[in-house]
Coordinates of C-alpha atoms and ligand atoms in Angstrom, one line a residue:
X22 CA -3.0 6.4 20.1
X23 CA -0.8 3.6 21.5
X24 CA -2.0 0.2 21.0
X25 CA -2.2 -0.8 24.8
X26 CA -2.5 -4.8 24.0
X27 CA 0.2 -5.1 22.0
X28 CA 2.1 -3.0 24.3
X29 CA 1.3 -5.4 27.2
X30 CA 1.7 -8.5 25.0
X31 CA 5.6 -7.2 24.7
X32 CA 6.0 -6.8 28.1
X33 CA 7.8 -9.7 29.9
X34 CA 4.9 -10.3 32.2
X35 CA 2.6 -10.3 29.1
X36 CA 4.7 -12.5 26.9
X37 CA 4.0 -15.2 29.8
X38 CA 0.3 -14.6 29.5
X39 CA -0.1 -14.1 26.5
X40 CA 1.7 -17.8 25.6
X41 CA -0.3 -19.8 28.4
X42 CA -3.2 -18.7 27.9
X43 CA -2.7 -18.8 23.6
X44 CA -3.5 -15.0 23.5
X45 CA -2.4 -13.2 19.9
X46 CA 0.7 -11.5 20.2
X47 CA 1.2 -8.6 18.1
X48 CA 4.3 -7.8 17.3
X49 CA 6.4 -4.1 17.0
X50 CA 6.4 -3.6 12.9
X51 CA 9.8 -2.7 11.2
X52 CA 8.5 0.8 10.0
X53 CA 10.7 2.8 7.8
X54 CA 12.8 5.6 9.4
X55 CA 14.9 7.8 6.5
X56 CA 18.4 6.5 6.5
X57 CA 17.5 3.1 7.6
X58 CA 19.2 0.0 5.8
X59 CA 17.0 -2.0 3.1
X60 CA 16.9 -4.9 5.3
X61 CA 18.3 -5.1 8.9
X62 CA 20.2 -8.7 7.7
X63 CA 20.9 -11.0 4.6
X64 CA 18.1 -12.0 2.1
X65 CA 18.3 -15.4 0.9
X66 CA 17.3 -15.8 -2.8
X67 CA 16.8 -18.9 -4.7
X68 CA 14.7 -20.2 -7.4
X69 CA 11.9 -22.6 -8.2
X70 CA 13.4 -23.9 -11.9
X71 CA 15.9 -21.6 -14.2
X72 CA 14.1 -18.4 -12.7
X73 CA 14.7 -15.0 -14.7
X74 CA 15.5 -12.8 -12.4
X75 CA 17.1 -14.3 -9.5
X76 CA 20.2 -12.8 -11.4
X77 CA 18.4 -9.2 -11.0
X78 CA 17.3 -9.3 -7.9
X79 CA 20.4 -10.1 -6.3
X80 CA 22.1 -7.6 -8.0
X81 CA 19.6 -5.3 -6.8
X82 CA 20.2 -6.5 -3.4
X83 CA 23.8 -6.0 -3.0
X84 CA 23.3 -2.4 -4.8
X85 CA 21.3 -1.3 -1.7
X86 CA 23.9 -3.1 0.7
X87 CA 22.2 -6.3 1.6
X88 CA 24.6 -9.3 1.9
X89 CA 22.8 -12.1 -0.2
X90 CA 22.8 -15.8 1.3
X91 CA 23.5 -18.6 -1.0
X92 CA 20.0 -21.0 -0.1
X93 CA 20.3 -22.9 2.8
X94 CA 20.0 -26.7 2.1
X95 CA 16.8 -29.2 3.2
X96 CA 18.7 -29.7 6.3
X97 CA 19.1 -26.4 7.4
X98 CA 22.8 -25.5 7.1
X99 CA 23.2 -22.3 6.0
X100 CA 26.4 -20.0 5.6
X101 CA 25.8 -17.4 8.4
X102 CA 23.1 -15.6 10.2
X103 CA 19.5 -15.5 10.3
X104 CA 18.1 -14.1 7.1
X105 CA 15.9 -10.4 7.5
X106 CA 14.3 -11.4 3.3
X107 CA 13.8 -14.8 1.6
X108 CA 12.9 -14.4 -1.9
X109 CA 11.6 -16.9 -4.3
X110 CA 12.3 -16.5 -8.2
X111 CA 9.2 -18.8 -9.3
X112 CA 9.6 -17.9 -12.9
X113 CA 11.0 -20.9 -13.9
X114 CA 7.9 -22.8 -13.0
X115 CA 6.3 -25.4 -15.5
X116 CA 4.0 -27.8 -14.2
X117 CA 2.5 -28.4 -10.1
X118 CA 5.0 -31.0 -10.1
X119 CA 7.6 -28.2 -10.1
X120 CA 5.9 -26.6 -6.7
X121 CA 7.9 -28.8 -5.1
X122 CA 11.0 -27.0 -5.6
X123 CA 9.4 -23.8 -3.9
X124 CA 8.4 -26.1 -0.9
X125 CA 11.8 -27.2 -0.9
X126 CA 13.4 -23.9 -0.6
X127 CA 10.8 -21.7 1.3
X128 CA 10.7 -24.2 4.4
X129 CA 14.0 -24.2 5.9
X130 CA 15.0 -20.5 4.8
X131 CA 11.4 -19.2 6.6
X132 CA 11.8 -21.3 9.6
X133 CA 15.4 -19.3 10.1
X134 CA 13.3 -15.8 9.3
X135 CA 14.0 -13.3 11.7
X136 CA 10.9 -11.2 13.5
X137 CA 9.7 -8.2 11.2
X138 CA 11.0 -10.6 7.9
X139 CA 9.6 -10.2 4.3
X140 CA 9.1 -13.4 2.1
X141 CA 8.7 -12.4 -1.4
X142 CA 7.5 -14.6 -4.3
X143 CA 8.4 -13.1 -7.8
X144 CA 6.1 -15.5 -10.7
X145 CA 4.8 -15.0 -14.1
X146 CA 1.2 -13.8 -14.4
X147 CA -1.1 -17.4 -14.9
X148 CA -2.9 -15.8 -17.5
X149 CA 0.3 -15.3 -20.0
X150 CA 0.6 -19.2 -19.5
X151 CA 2.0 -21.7 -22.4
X152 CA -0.6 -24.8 -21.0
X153 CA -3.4 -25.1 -18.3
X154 CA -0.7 -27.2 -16.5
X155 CA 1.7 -24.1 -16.2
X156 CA -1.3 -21.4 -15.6
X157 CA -2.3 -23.9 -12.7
X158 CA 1.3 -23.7 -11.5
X159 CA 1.4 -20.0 -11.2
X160 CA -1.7 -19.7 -10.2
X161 CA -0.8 -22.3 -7.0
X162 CA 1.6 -19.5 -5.8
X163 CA -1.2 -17.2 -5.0
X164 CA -2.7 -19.5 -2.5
X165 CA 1.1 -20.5 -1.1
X166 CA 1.6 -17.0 -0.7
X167 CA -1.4 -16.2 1.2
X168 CA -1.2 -19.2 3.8
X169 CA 2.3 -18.2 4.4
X170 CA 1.6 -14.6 5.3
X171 CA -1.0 -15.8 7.6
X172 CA 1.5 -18.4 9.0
X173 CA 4.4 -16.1 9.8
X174 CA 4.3 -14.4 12.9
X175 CA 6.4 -11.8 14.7
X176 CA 5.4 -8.9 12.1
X177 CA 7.1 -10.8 9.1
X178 CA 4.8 -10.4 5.7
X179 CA 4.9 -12.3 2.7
X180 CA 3.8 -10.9 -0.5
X181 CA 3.5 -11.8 -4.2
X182 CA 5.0 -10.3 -7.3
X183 CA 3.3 -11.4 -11.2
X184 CA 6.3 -9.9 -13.5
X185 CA 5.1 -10.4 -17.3
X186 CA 7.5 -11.1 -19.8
X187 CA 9.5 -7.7 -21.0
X188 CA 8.3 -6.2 -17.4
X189 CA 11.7 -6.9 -15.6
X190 CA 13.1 -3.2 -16.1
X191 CA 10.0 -2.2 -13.8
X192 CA 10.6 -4.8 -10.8
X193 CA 13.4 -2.5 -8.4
X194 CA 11.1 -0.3 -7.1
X195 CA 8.0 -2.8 -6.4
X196 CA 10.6 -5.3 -4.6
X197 CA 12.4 -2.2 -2.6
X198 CA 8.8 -1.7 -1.2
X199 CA 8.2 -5.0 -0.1
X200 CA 11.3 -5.4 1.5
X201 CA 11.3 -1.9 3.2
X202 CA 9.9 -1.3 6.3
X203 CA 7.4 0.9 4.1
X204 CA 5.3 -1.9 3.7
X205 CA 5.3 -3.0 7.7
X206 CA 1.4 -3.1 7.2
X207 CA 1.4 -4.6 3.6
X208 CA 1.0 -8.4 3.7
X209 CA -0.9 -11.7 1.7
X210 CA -1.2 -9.4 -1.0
X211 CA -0.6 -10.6 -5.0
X212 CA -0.1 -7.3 -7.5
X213 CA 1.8 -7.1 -11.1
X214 CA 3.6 -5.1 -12.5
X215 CA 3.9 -4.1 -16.8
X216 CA 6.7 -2.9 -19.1
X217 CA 7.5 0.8 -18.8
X218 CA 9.4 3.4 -19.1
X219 CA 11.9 4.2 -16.4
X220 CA 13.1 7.9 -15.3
X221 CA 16.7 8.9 -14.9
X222 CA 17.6 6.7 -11.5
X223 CA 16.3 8.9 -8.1
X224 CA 17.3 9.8 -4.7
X225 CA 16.9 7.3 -2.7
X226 CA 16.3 9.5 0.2
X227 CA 14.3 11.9 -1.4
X228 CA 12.4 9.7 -3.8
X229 CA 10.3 12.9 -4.9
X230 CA 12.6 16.1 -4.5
X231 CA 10.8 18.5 -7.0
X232 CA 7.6 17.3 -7.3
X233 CA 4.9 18.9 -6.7
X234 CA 2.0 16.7 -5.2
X235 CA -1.9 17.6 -4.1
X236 CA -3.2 15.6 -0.9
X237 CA -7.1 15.7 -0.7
X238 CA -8.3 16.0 2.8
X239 CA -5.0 16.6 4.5
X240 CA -6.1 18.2 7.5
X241 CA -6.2 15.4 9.8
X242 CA -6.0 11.8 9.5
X243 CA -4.7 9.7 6.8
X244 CA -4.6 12.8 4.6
X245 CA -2.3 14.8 7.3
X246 CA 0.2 11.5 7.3
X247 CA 0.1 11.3 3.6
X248 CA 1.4 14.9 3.6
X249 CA 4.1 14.6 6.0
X250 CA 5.3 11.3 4.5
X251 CA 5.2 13.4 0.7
X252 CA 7.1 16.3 2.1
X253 CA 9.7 14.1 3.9
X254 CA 10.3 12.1 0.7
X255 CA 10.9 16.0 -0.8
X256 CA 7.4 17.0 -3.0
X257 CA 6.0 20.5 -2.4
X258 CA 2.6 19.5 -1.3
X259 CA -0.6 21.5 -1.9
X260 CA -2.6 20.3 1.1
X261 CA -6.6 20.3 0.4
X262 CA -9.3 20.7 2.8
X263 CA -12.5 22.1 3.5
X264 CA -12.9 25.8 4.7
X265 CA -14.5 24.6 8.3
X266 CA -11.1 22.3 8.6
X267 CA -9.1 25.5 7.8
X268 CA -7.4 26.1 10.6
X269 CA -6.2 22.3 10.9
X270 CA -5.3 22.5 7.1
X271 CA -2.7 25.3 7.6
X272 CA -0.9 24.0 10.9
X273 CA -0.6 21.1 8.4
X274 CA 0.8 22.5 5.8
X275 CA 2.7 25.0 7.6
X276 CA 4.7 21.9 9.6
X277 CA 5.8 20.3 5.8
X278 CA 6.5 23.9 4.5
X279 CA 3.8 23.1 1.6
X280 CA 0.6 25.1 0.5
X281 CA -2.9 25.1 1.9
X282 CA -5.7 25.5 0.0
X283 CA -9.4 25.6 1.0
X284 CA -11.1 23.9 -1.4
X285 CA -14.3 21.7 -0.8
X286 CA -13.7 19.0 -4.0
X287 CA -17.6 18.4 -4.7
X288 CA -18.1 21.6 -5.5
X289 CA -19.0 22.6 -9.2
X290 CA -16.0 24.8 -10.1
X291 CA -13.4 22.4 -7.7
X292 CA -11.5 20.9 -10.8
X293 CA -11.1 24.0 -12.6
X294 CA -10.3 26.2 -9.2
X295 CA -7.8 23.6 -8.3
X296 CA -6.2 23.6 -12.3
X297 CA -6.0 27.6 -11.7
X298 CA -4.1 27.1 -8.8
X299 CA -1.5 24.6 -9.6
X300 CA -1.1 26.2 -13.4
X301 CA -0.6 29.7 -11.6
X302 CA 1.4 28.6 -8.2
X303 CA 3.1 26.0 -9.6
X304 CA 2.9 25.5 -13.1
X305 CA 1.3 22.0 -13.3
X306 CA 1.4 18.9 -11.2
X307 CA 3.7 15.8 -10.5
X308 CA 1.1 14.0 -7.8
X309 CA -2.3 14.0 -7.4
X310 CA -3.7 12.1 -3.9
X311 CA -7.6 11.1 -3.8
X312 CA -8.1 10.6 0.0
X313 CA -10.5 12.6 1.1
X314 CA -13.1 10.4 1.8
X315 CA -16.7 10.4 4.4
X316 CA -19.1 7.8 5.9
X317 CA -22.7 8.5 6.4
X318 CA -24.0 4.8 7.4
X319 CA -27.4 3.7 7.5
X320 CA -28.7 0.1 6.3
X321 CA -29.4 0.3 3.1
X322 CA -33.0 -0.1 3.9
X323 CA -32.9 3.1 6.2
X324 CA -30.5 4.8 3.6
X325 CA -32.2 8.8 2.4
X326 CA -30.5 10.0 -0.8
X327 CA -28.9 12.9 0.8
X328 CA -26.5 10.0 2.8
X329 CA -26.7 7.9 -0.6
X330 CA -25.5 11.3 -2.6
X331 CA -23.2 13.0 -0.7
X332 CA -21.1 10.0 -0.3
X333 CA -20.8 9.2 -3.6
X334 CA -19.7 12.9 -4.6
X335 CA -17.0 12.8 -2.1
X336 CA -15.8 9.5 -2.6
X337 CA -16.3 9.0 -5.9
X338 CA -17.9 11.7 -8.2
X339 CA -15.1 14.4 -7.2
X340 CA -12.0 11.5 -7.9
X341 CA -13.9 11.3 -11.6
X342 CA -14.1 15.0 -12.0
X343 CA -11.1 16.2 -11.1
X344 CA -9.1 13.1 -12.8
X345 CA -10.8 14.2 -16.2
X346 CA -10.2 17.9 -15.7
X347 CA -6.4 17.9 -15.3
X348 CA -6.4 15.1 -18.2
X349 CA -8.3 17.9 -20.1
X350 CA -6.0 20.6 -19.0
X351 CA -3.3 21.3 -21.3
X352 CA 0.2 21.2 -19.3
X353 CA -0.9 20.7 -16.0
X354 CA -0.6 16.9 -15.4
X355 CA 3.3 16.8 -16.0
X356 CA 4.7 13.9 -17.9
X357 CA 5.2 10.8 -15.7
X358 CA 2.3 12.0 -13.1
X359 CA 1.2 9.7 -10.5
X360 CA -2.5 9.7 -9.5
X361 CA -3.2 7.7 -6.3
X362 CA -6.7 6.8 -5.4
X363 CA -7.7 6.3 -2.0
X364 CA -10.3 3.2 -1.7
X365 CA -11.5 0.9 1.2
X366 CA -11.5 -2.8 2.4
X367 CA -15.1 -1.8 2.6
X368 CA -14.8 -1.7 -1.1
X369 CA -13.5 -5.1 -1.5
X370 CA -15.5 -7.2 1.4
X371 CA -18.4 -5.2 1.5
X372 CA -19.8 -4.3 5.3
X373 CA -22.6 -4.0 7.1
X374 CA -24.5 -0.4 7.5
X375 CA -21.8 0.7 4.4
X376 CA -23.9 0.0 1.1
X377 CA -23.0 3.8 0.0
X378 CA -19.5 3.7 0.9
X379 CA -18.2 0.3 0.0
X380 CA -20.0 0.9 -3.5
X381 CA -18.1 4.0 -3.6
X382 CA -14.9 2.7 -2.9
X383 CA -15.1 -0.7 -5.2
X384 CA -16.1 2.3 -7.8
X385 CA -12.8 3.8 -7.0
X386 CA -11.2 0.2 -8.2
X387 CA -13.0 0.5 -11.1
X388 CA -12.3 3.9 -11.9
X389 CA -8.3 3.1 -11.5
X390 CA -8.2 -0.2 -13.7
X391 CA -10.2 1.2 -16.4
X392 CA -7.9 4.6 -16.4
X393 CA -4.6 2.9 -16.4
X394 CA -4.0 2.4 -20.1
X395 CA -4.5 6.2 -21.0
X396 CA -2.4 6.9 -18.1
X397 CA 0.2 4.6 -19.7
X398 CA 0.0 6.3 -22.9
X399 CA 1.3 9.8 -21.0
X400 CA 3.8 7.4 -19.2
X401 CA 1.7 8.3 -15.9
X402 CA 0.2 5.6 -14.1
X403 CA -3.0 5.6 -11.8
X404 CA -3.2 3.4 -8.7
X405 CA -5.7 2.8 -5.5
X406 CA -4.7 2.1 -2.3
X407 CA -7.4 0.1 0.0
X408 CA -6.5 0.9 3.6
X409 CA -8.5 -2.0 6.5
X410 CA -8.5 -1.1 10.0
X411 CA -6.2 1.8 10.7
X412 CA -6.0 3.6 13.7
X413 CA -7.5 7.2 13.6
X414 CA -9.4 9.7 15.6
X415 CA -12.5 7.9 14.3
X416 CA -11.5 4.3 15.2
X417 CA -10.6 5.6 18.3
X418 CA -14.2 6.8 19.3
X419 CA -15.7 3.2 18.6
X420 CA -17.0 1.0 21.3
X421 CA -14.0 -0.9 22.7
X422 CA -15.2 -4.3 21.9
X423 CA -15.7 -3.3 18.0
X424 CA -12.4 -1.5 18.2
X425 CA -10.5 -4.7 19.9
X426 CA -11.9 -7.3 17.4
X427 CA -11.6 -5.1 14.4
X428 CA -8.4 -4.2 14.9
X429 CA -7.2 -7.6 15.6
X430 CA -8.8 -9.7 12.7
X431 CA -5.6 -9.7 10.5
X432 CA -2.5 -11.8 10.1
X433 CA -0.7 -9.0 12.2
X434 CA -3.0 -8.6 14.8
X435 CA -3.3 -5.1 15.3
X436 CA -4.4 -1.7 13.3
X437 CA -2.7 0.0 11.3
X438 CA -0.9 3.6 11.6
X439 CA -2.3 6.2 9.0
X440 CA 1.8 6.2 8.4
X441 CA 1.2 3.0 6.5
X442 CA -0.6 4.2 4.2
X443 CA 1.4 7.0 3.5
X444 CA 4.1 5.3 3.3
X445 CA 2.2 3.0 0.4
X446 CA 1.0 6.2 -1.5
X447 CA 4.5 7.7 -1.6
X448 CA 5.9 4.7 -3.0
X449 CA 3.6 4.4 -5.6
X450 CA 4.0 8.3 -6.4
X451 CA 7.8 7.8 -7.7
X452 CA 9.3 8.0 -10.3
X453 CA 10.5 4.2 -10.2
X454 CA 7.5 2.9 -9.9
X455 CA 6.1 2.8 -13.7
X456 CA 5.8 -0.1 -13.7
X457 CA 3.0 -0.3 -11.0
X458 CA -0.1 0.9 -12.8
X459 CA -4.4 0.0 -12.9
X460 CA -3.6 -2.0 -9.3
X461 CA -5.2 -1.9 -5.8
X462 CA -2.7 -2.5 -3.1
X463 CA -4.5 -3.1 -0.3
X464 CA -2.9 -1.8 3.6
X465 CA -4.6 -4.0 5.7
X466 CA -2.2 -6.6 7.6
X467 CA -4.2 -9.3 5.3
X468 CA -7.1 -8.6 6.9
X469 CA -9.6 -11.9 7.0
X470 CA -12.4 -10.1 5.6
X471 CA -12.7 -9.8 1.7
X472 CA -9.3 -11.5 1.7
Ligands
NAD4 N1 -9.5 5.4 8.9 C1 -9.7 4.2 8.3 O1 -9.6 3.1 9.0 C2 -9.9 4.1 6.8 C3 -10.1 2.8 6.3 C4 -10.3 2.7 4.9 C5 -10.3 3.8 4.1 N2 -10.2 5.0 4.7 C6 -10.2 6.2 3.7 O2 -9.1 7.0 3.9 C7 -9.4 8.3 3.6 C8 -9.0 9.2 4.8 O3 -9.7 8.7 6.0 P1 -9.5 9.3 7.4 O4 -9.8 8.2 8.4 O5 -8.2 10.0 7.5 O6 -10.8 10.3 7.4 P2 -11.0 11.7 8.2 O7 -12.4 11.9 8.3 O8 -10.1 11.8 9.5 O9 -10.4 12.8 7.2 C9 -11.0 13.0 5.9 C10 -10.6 14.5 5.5 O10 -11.3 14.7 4.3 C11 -11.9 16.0 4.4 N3 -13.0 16.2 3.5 C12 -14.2 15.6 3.6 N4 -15.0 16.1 2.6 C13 -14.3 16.9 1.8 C14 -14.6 17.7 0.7 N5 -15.8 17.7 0.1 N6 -13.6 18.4 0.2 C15 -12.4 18.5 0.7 N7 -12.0 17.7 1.8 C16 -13.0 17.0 2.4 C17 -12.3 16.2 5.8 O11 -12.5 17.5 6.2 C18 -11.2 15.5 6.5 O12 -10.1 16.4 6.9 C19 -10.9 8.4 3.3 O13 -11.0 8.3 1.9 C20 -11.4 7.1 3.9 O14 -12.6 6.7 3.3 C21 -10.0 5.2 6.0

């Protein structure tokens, strides 16, 4: 499922085009291969006022290998090449007036960005503010953030960081992502992090050797990369799917070397035939992944229960159950689990023909933020991802012209891979990533609706 436009827009003879006739050119995302460098050249990091953790985060830098620019001045002179990361410790802001000093460094280090670049603003949260004038401050950096991501072109992202006081333990992991060619299709997006607890430091290349993680609906689509992606990244993955997907569901599972097991999740005894299995098999679970998800549009007008229903216990109803059950289960959810919920754009901008499924998916949003602080107290966290327009079997059957426009409405110009996803789900399934709990990272290339 090649994206032909972007495909011709890269072409020599489409580059012309493209630029007379002021076409969007989508450009080749830096996706994460294992092995790969952090960044493919320096980061630049400098600070809006005496920042916190400008100190950190260049330590962490140079830990993973990345060469860390001193900032270039308002003139542009810089020491050296082109930087792949420029990062912006905002902590230090006080008042608007300060803003300035953001301006000051983010323009001349962003115009020397290279193509698949990562800006990365690192604040403190506006609502842990000393005075309105500081809270406004902060909160400024949310709409800087956005209108750069949709200003940078040639797959660079820009993304926004809200690191509470006592919560700068839990920033390596959350910054690794954002740099890392994980998050090609992450961009405009603001998320926080909270104090926690940090396991024993992990391999970077196997981020979850010896877990043991569930994927819901892993036969095909998203589900089948989110497996692959868990099993490269070293979990033993139970991969669940209906009985009529069956034969999809163990060619899946028999490519990762994981498990298969037919289950259909809205059924009564699901939760407690899944519990059976991973107490007996496996002797609890590291990873739970809610994706398995269904559409059955109608307006609402035209919407019969049955479409109304069955929605909602897929979607929604099944995430609740089983959550509660292995909660209720004694042992089974280990210690520092990860639950991952899978939601929907839908669920955030609403759409047309989707009244079932977008209020199941904004339920799923719900569900996650209201879960997080007794996930906390079992130092577990509980997280939704909100994938937009990613390219499936199912996007590939629409019309051409709904395919082409929703595919392109988003500051990268093009769909995204179920890899994406993945990739987002597997980060926030380490160990390392404590810190990252009750949020909705959304996968959608700031897509313009619900942004
Ligand atoms: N494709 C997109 O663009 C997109 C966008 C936003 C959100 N999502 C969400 O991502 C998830 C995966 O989407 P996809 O595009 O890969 O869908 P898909 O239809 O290709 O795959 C869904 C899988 O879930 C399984 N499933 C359905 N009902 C089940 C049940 N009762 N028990 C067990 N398994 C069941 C199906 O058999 C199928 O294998 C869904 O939650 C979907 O809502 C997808």
């Amino acid at each position: 499922m090649s994206d032909w436009y972007r495909d011709f827009a890269n072409s020599s003879f489409g580059t012309t085009v493209t630029k007379q006739l002021g076409l969007p050119r989508p450009a080749v995302l830096r996706r994460y291969e294992p092995g790969q460098p952090l960044l493919p050249g320096p980061a630049v990091v400098g600070s809006a006022g005496d920042g916190r953790l400008r100190d950190t985060v260049s330590a962490l830098l140079r830990d993973a290998g990345v060469h860390v620019q001193s900032p270039a001045t308002a003139d542009g002179a810089t020491d050296g090449e082109k930087p792949a990361a420029v990062i912006l410790d905002a902590t230090g802001l006080r008042t608007p007036g300060d803003l300035v000093s953001a301006h000051d460094f983010l323009a001349p280090a962003i115009k020397r960005l290279r193509a698949s670049g990562r800006v990365l603003i690192l604040a403190d949260p506006p609502g842990e503010a000393d005075s309105p004038a500081q809270a406004a401050a902060r909160q400024a950096l949310d709409g800087l953030v956005r209108s750069i991501a949709k200003e940078l072109r040639a797959g660079s992202t820009a993304n926004l960081i809200y690191v509470p006081a006592g919560a700068e333990g839990s920033i390596a992991s959350p910054v690794t992502f954002f740099l890392s060619g994980r998050s090609a299709y992450v961009d405009g997006q603001v998320m926080s992090v909270s104090a926690a607890e940090l396991p024993a430091a992990e391999d970077d290349e196997q981020p979850l050797a010896g877990k043991v993680a569930v994927v819901t609906g892993a036969a095909r689509g998203i589900g089948a990369a989110i497996a692959a992606v868990m099993a490269r990244d070293g979990a033993h993955v139970v991969a669940v799917d209906i009985s009529a997907a069956g034969d999809r569901l163990a060619e899946v599972a028999n490519e990762i070397g994981g498990t298969a097991l037919q289950l259909d999740i809205t059924a009564d005894d699901a939760p407690q035939r899944l519990i059976e299995h991973l107490r007996e098999r496996h002797g609890g679970v590291d990873i739970v992944v809610h994706n398995a998800g269904i559409t059955r549009d109608k307006l609402l007008v035209n919407m019969d229960a049955a479409r109304w229903n069955s929605v909602m216990a897929v979607n929604l109803q099944a995430q609740l159950d089983i959550t509660q059950a292995l909660l209720d289960a004694d042992g089974v959810l280990r210690d520092h689990a990860r639950v991952v919920c899978v939601s929907s754009q839908s669920g955030i901008a609403g759409n047309r023909g989707q009244t079932n499924y977008a209020a199941s998916k904004a339920g799923v949003i719900g569900m996650v933020r209201a879960w997080a602080p007794r996930f906390a107290e079992r130092r577990a966290t509980i997280n939704a991802v909100a994938p937009g327009f990613i390219v499936t079997e199912m996007t590939a059957r629409m019309p051409f012209g709904t395919r082409e426009v929703g595919s392109r409405i988003n500051s990268l110009q093009q769909g995204g891979l179920p890899v994406d996803v993945a990739e987002t789900i597997a980060w926030l399934s380490q160990p390392g990533s404590a810190g990252v709990n009750g949020q909705t990272v959304r996968v959608c290339g700031q897509s313009m609706l619900g942004a």
